[in-house]
Amino acid sequence: MDTTNKPLVYVVEDSLSSGALYCSQLQKAGFETEHFVDGYSALVAIKAKMPAVLVQDVCLPDISGLEVLKYVNKQEVSAKVIIITSNSSIDIAVDAMRLGGYDFIEKPFTSERLITSVSNAIKQQHQELEIVEVEPESTSLDRQNFIGESLSMHTVFRLLESAARSKASVFVTGESGTGKEVCALGLHQASARNNGPFIAINCAAIPAELFESEFFGHVKGAFSGALTDRKGAVEVANGGTLFLDEICEMQLNLQAKLLRFLQTGTFCKVGSNEVLQSDVRIVCATNRNPAAEVGEGRFREDLYYRLNVIPVTLPPLRERGDDILLLANHILMAKSAENNKKFQSFSEDVKQTFRQYDWPGNIRELQNVIENIVVIYDGQSVQQDMLPNNFGHSVVNQQQHPLHNHISQPHSAKDVNTNVKVQPEPNNNIIQLWVVEKNAIEDAINQCDGNIPLAAAYLGISASTIYRKMKSWVEN
């Protein structure tokens, strides 16, 4: 291969032996390399000639590796930056990813891990150049999968477009039914891995005793019922994206095994000692508050920080304003076409009802309501009397929303119009549960002289839970 056609890779590593080793491994894989032992030397070389990829340690003898990363990303044409880190500097590596780093790999790592990361970075860079040349005004994210014009959704769009250009792990949070899997699929389709597989696992739906097999695969005879070798999701998703839905439902011992895979890119099938490799991008999701799960000991802190490189929060439908009607119209047209119906619009009173309703089930509930109408009725316009009989009866209780302030009282006339039975004011001495909880928390805080983390420890909950409850009390 002609040297001029080889992608140029700068290696910034203050250890002469390690830097020489990385360069040797990359040269054997067909890359042209240059080695720099400090940040300033690398900056001078970058100013003279921008490489295709920059492989750099975050801990340099003269300046922070983050400063080099910032300089690269300010240039009109920038390199893909791969961060080398040790366990002691993992937090810095996470910061680097948020500043626009492409990937990070932890020491010690194999030559295959290094070469795979550099190759993927080159592939994505070429894809971006092709997009710019052919469609200079297009964006990488296919907006057809995302309906919405609200400010909150535009914020999500911008974040997803940035995340799609990176290999960094993405942690999607949001209430049930807000479209977390659609979000993950959109990221996959907009990334350099779009030709690879998209594999989704619902962590809450797999029995704990089968999870390791589902995730890593097994060999014949590994356990009773293992009649043949089987590939797991990690192996099947090689070169693509692995979506882990309801990640907070994963047991702690399984979390440790997932963390090991993320750190090394290697795994063993159940019943085998053979070490295999897989290069996947992880996108995970939960309808819980992951930070609170960490605080309460149900989710590993190190795994949380490893996955939460790019956090994306999907807003609940009730906070998206007129997006409700945009989504409703889109769903109505799609369901009408599927069922050979002629519905085209909603009456004004139905629109008003949709705007006022709390939508505890979010987009999924909206889809179910509209599909019910389309299947049962005929016509061109959806009328108020076509709404399902149970519409509004179900779960307007805020405890259905784990990420929403969940101690609240009815606050508007719409709570009455949904036909929810409102219990009369009791004539006895029964104290409402949320008041009992509030009194208990405030008493604990007083006994701890205002130290909320200490009070949380005595109560057996996280400090973030107390702060969230206090906020809900103020709002109500």
PDB file of N, CA, C and O in Angstrom, residues 405-453:
ATOM      1  N   ASN A 405     -42.210  14.198  39.667  1.00  0.00           N
ATOM      2  CA  ASN A 405     -42.507  14.419  41.079  1.00  0.00           C
ATOM      3  C   ASN A 405     -43.786  13.673  41.412  1.00  0.00           C
ATOM      4  O   ASN A 405     -44.834  13.915  40.834  1.00  0.00           O
ATOM      5  N   HIS A 406     -43.694  12.751  42.358  1.00  0.00           N
ATOM      6  CA  HIS A 406     -44.788  11.816  42.491  1.00  0.00           C
ATOM      7  C   HIS A 406     -45.618  11.986  43.754  1.00  0.00           C
ATOM      8  O   HIS A 406     -46.405  11.112  44.085  1.00  0.00           O
ATOM      9  N   ILE A 407     -45.511  13.069  44.465  1.00  0.00           N
ATOM     10  CA  ILE A 407     -46.430  13.335  45.565  1.00  0.00           C
ATOM     11  C   ILE A 407     -47.209  14.580  45.198  1.00  0.00           C
ATOM     12  O   ILE A 407     -46.698  15.685  45.278  1.00  0.00           O
ATOM     13  N   SER A 408     -48.400  14.400  44.672  1.00  0.00           N
ATOM     14  CA  SER A 408     -49.133  15.558  44.175  1.00  0.00           C
ATOM     15  C   SER A 408     -50.618  15.371  44.424  1.00  0.00           C
ATOM     16  O   SER A 408     -51.103  14.272  44.663  1.00  0.00           O
ATOM     17  N   GLN A 409     -51.334  16.459  44.315  1.00  0.00           N
ATOM     18  CA  GLN A 409     -52.771  16.453  44.500  1.00  0.00           C
ATOM     19  C   GLN A 409     -53.432  16.911  43.202  1.00  0.00           C
ATOM     20  O   GLN A 409     -52.807  17.542  42.373  1.00  0.00           O
ATOM     21  N   PRO A 410     -54.745  16.611  42.996  1.00  0.00           N
ATOM     22  CA  PRO A 410     -55.426  17.137  41.813  1.00  0.00           C
ATOM     23  C   PRO A 410     -55.273  18.642  41.747  1.00  0.00           C
ATOM     24  O   PRO A 410     -55.431  19.336  42.744  1.00  0.00           O
ATOM     25  N   HIS A 411     -54.953  19.151  40.531  1.00  0.00           N
ATOM     26  CA  HIS A 411     -54.587  20.552  40.451  1.00  0.00           C
ATOM     27  C   HIS A 411     -55.379  21.351  39.436  1.00  0.00           C
ATOM     28  O   HIS A 411     -55.114  22.520  39.233  1.00  0.00           O
ATOM     29  N   SER A 412     -56.298  20.740  38.726  1.00  0.00           N
ATOM     30  CA  SER A 412     -57.068  21.522  37.773  1.00  0.00           C
ATOM     31  C   SER A 412     -58.391  20.830  37.484  1.00  0.00           C
ATOM     32  O   SER A 412     -58.617  19.689  37.870  1.00  0.00           O
ATOM     33  N   ALA A 413     -59.243  21.543  36.737  1.00  0.00           N
ATOM     34  CA  ALA A 413     -60.556  20.986  36.423  1.00  0.00           C
ATOM     35  C   ALA A 413     -60.454  19.725  35.597  1.00  0.00           C
ATOM     36  O   ALA A 413     -61.347  18.892  35.603  1.00  0.00           O
ATOM     37  N   LYS A 414     -59.344  19.542  34.868  1.00  0.00           N
ATOM     38  CA  LYS A 414     -59.233  18.383  34.004  1.00  0.00           C
ATOM     39  C   LYS A 414     -59.228  17.085  34.812  1.00  0.00           C
ATOM     40  O   LYS A 414     -59.599  16.029  34.318  1.00  0.00           O
ATOM     41  N   ASP A 415     -58.797  17.159  36.074  1.00  0.00           N
ATOM     42  CA  ASP A 415     -58.789  15.964  36.910  1.00  0.00           C
ATOM     43  C   ASP A 415     -60.220  15.498  37.192  1.00  0.00           C
ATOM     44  O   ASP A 415     -60.463  14.324  37.429  1.00  0.00           O
ATOM     45  N   VAL A 416     -61.158  16.450  37.195  1.00  0.00           N
ATOM     46  CA  VAL A 416     -62.556  16.104  37.442  1.00  0.00           C
ATOM     47  C   VAL A 416     -63.197  15.582  36.175  1.00  0.00           C
ATOM     48  O   VAL A 416     -63.967  14.629  36.185  1.00  0.00           O
ATOM     49  N   ASN A 417     -62.853  16.178  35.016  1.00  0.00           N
ATOM     50  CA  ASN A 417     -63.493  15.835  33.754  1.00  0.00           C
ATOM     51  C   ASN A 417     -63.130  14.452  33.252  1.00  0.00           C
ATOM     52  O   ASN A 417     -63.727  13.956  32.315  1.00  0.00           O
ATOM     53  N   THR A 418     -62.098  13.811  33.807  1.00  0.00           N
ATOM     54  CA  THR A 418     -61.688  12.486  33.337  1.00  0.00           C
ATOM     55  C   THR A 418     -62.487  11.368  33.984  1.00  0.00           C
ATOM     56  O   THR A 418     -62.178  10.204  33.798  1.00  0.00           O
ATOM     57  N   ASN A 419     -63.543  11.708  34.767  1.00  0.00           N
ATOM     58  CA  ASN A 419     -64.413  10.729  35.401  1.00  0.00           C
ATOM     59  C   ASN A 419     -63.711   9.892  36.447  1.00  0.00           C
ATOM     60  O   ASN A 419     -64.145   8.786  36.773  1.00  0.00           O
ATOM     61  N   VAL A 420     -62.575  10.358  36.946  1.00  0.00           N
ATOM     62  CA  VAL A 420     -61.905   9.653  38.028  1.00  0.00           C
ATOM     63  C   VAL A 420     -62.699   9.871  39.300  1.00  0.00           C
ATOM     64  O   VAL A 420     -63.105  10.992  39.609  1.00  0.00           O
ATOM     65  N   LYS A 421     -62.934   8.818  40.055  1.00  0.00           N
ATOM     66  CA  LYS A 421     -63.673   8.953  41.303  1.00  0.00           C
ATOM     67  C   LYS A 421     -62.813   9.662  42.337  1.00  0.00           C
ATOM     68  O   LYS A 421     -61.722   9.211  42.652  1.00  0.00           O
ATOM     69  N   VAL A 422     -63.283  10.771  42.834  1.00  0.00           N
ATOM     70  CA  VAL A 422     -62.567  11.529  43.845  1.00  0.00           C
ATOM     71  C   VAL A 422     -63.193  11.218  45.201  1.00  0.00           C
ATOM     72  O   VAL A 422     -64.393  11.410  45.402  1.00  0.00           O
ATOM     73  N   GLN A 423     -62.397  10.700  46.120  1.00  0.00           N
ATOM     74  CA  GLN A 423     -62.912  10.327  47.421  1.00  0.00           C
ATOM     75  C   GLN A 423     -63.268  11.579  48.223  1.00  0.00           C
ATOM     76  O   GLN A 423     -62.537  12.566  48.206  1.00  0.00           O
ATOM     77  N   PRO A 424     -64.368  11.564  48.946  1.00  0.00           N
ATOM     78  CA  PRO A 424     -64.736  12.721  49.758  1.00  0.00           C
ATOM     79  C   PRO A 424     -63.768  12.903  50.908  1.00  0.00           C
ATOM     80  O   PRO A 424     -63.039  11.990  51.278  1.00  0.00           O
ATOM     81  N   GLU A 425     -63.753  14.101  51.421  1.00  0.00           N
ATOM     82  CA  GLU A 425     -62.890  14.422  52.563  1.00  0.00           C
ATOM     83  C   GLU A 425     -63.292  13.540  53.750  1.00  0.00           C
ATOM     84  O   GLU A 425     -64.455  13.492  54.131  1.00  0.00           O
ATOM     85  N   PRO A 426     -62.370  12.776  54.341  1.00  0.00           N
ATOM     86  CA  PRO A 426     -62.738  11.891  55.435  1.00  0.00           C
ATOM     87  C   PRO A 426     -63.143  12.682  56.681  1.00  0.00           C
ATOM     88  O   PRO A 426     -62.620  13.759  56.942  1.00  0.00           O
ATOM     89  N   ASN A 427     -64.063  12.105  57.447  1.00  0.00           N
ATOM     90  CA  ASN A 427     -64.524  12.753  58.666  1.00  0.00           C
ATOM     91  C   ASN A 427     -63.839  12.200  59.907  1.00  0.00           C
ATOM     92  O   ASN A 427     -64.233  12.488  61.029  1.00  0.00           O
ATOM     93  N   ASN A 428     -62.828  11.354  59.701  1.00  0.00           N
ATOM     94  CA  ASN A 428     -62.129  10.779  60.838  1.00  0.00           C
ATOM     95  C   ASN A 428     -60.724  11.352  60.935  1.00  0.00           C
ATOM     96  O   ASN A 428     -60.414  12.354  60.295  1.00  0.00           O
ATOM     97  N   ASN A 429     -59.880  10.695  61.688  1.00  0.00           N
ATOM     98  CA  ASN A 429     -58.525  11.209  61.924  1.00  0.00           C
ATOM     99  C   ASN A 429     -57.471  10.564  61.038  1.00  0.00           C
ATOM    100  O   ASN A 429     -56.285  10.570  61.376  1.00  0.00           O
ATOM    101  N   ILE A 430     -57.874   9.982  59.922  1.00  0.00           N
ATOM    102  CA  ILE A 430     -56.897   9.359  59.020  1.00  0.00           C
ATOM    103  C   ILE A 430     -56.022  10.433  58.384  1.00  0.00           C
ATOM    104  O   ILE A 430     -56.519  11.427  57.860  1.00  0.00           O
ATOM    105  N   ILE A 431     -54.710  10.208  58.456  1.00  0.00           N
ATOM    106  CA  ILE A 431     -53.743  11.145  57.856  1.00  0.00           C
ATOM    107  C   ILE A 431     -53.274  10.562  56.528  1.00  0.00           C
ATOM    108  O   ILE A 431     -52.919   9.383  56.441  1.00  0.00           O
ATOM    109  N   GLN A 432     -53.273  11.380  55.500  1.00  0.00           N
ATOM    110  CA  GLN A 432     -52.833  10.910  54.186  1.00  0.00           C
ATOM    111  C   GLN A 432     -51.386  10.428  54.232  1.00  0.00           C
ATOM    112  O   GLN A 432     -50.549  10.970  54.954  1.00  0.00           O
ATOM    113  N   LEU A 433     -51.089   9.414  53.403  1.00  0.00           N
ATOM    114  CA  LEU A 433     -49.780   8.761  53.454  1.00  0.00           C
ATOM    115  C   LEU A 433     -48.638   9.720  53.142  1.00  0.00           C
ATOM    116  O   LEU A 433     -47.581   9.680  53.765  1.00  0.00           O
ATOM    117  N   TRP A 434     -48.868  10.617  52.160  1.00  0.00           N
ATOM    118  CA  TRP A 434     -47.782  11.521  51.780  1.00  0.00           C
ATOM    119  C   TRP A 434     -47.451  12.486  52.917  1.00  0.00           C
ATOM    120  O   TRP A 434     -46.308  12.911  53.084  1.00  0.00           O
ATOM    121  N   VAL A 435     -48.459  12.807  53.758  1.00  0.00           N
ATOM    122  CA  VAL A 435     -48.215  13.683  54.901  1.00  0.00           C
ATOM    123  C   VAL A 435     -47.399  12.951  55.959  1.00  0.00           C
ATOM    124  O   VAL A 435     -46.483  13.516  56.567  1.00  0.00           O
ATOM    125  N   VAL A 436     -47.728  11.663  56.185  1.00  0.00           N
ATOM    126  CA  VAL A 436     -46.953  10.848  57.129  1.00  0.00           C
ATOM    127  C   VAL A 436     -45.491  10.779  56.685  1.00  0.00           C
ATOM    128  O   VAL A 436     -44.557  10.937  57.483  1.00  0.00           O
ATOM    129  N   GLU A 437     -45.287  10.559  55.387  1.00  0.00           N
ATOM    130  CA  GLU A 437     -43.929  10.470  54.834  1.00  0.00           C
ATOM    131  C   GLU A 437     -43.192  11.798  55.011  1.00  0.00           C
ATOM    132  O   GLU A 437     -42.014  11.828  55.399  1.00  0.00           O
ATOM    133  N   LYS A 438     -43.891  12.890  54.734  1.00  0.00           N
ATOM    134  CA  LYS A 438     -43.280  14.216  54.863  1.00  0.00           C
ATOM    135  C   LYS A 438     -42.863  14.471  56.308  1.00  0.00           C
ATOM    136  O   LYS A 438     -41.746  14.943  56.580  1.00  0.00           O
ATOM    137  N   ASN A 439     -43.742  14.130  57.259  1.00  0.00           N
ATOM    138  CA  ASN A 439     -43.423  14.351  58.665  1.00  0.00           C
ATOM    139  C   ASN A 439     -42.219  13.512  59.100  1.00  0.00           C
ATOM    140  O   ASN A 439     -41.356  13.985  59.847  1.00  0.00           O
ATOM    141  N   ALA A 440     -42.166  12.266  58.625  1.00  0.00           N
ATOM    142  CA  ALA A 440     -41.060  11.375  58.994  1.00  0.00           C
ATOM    143  C   ALA A 440     -39.729  11.909  58.462  1.00  0.00           C
ATOM    144  O   ALA A 440     -38.705  11.893  59.166  1.00  0.00           O
ATOM    145  N   ILE A 441     -39.728  12.386  57.224  1.00  0.00           N
ATOM    146  CA  ILE A 441     -38.497  12.897  56.626  1.00  0.00           C
ATOM    147  C   ILE A 441     -38.050  14.177  57.324  1.00  0.00           C
ATOM    148  O   ILE A 441     -36.868  14.347  57.649  1.00  0.00           O
ATOM    149  N   GLU A 442     -38.991  15.087  57.559  1.00  0.00           N
ATOM    150  CA  GLU A 442     -38.628  16.338  58.224  1.00  0.00           C
ATOM    151  C   GLU A 442     -38.119  16.084  59.645  1.00  0.00           C
ATOM    152  O   GLU A 442     -37.180  16.748  60.110  1.00  0.00           O
ATOM    153  N   ASP A 443     -38.723  15.107  60.350  1.00  0.00           N
ATOM    154  CA  ASP A 443     -38.270  14.774  61.700  1.00  0.00           C
ATOM    155  C   ASP A 443     -36.848  14.222  61.667  1.00  0.00           C
ATOM    156  O   ASP A 443     -36.007  14.574  62.515  1.00  0.00           O
ATOM    157  N   ALA A 444     -36.555  13.377  60.677  1.00  0.00           N
ATOM    158  CA  ALA A 444     -35.205  12.819  60.553  1.00  0.00           C
ATOM    159  C   ALA A 444     -34.180  13.910  60.268  1.00  0.00           C
ATOM    160  O   ALA A 444     -33.074  13.916  60.823  1.00  0.00           O
ATOM    161  N   ILE A 445     -34.540  14.855  59.401  1.00  0.00           N
ATOM    162  CA  ILE A 445     -33.632  15.961  59.078  1.00  0.00           C
ATOM    163  C   ILE A 445     -33.364  16.808  60.317  1.00  0.00           C
ATOM    164  O   ILE A 445     -32.224  17.205  60.593  1.00  0.00           O
ATOM    165  N   ASN A 446     -34.415  17.072  61.098  1.00  0.00           N
ATOM    166  CA  ASN A 446     -34.237  17.859  62.322  1.00  0.00           C
ATOM    167  C   ASN A 446     -33.326  17.147  63.317  1.00  0.00           C
ATOM    168  O   ASN A 446     -32.461  17.760  63.945  1.00  0.00           O
ATOM    169  N   GLN A 447     -33.510  15.835  63.470  1.00  0.00           N
ATOM    170  CA  GLN A 447     -32.673  15.071  64.397  1.00  0.00           C
ATOM    171  C   GLN A 447     -31.214  14.998  63.943  1.00  0.00           C
ATOM    172  O   GLN A 447     -30.323  14.796  64.764  1.00  0.00           O
ATOM    173  N   CYS A 448     -30.992  15.171  62.650  1.00  0.00           N
ATOM    174  CA  CYS A 448     -29.624  15.150  62.105  1.00  0.00           C
ATOM    175  C   CYS A 448     -29.089  16.564  61.902  1.00  0.00           C
ATOM    176  O   CYS A 448     -28.139  16.770  61.131  1.00  0.00           O
ATOM    177  N   ASP A 449     -29.713  17.552  62.585  1.00  0.00           N
ATOM    178  CA  ASP A 449     -29.261  18.942  62.516  1.00  0.00           C
ATOM    179  C   ASP A 449     -29.177  19.476  61.095  1.00  0.00           C
ATOM    180  O   ASP A 449     -28.244  20.193  60.726  1.00  0.00           O
ATOM    181  N   GLY A 450     -30.146  19.096  60.261  1.00  0.00           N
ATOM    182  CA  GLY A 450     -30.213  19.608  58.896  1.00  0.00           C
ATOM    183  C   GLY A 450     -29.332  18.883  57.905  1.00  0.00           C
ATOM    184  O   GLY A 450     -29.272  19.261  56.729  1.00  0.00           O
ATOM    185  N   ASN A 451     -28.642  17.829  58.333  1.00  0.00           N
ATOM    186  CA  ASN A 451     -27.757  17.079  57.437  1.00  0.00           C
ATOM    187  C   ASN A 451     -28.600  16.078  56.644  1.00  0.00           C
ATOM    188  O   ASN A 451     -28.915  14.981  57.128  1.00  0.00           O
ATOM    189  N   ILE A 452     -28.956  16.438  55.422  1.00  0.00           N
ATOM    190  CA  ILE A 452     -29.858  15.608  54.619  1.00  0.00           C
ATOM    191  C   ILE A 452     -29.238  14.258  54.238  1.00  0.00           C
ATOM    192  O   ILE A 452     -29.899  13.219  54.338  1.00  0.00           O
ATOM    193  N   PRO A 453     -27.959  14.202  53.770  1.00  0.00           N
ATOM    194  CA  PRO A 453     -27.376  12.886  53.463  1.00  0.00           C
ATOM    195  C   PRO A 453     -27.377  11.944  54.674  1.00  0.00           C
ATOM    196  O   PRO A 453     -27.617  10.743  54.523  1.00  0.00           O
TER     197      PRO A 453
END
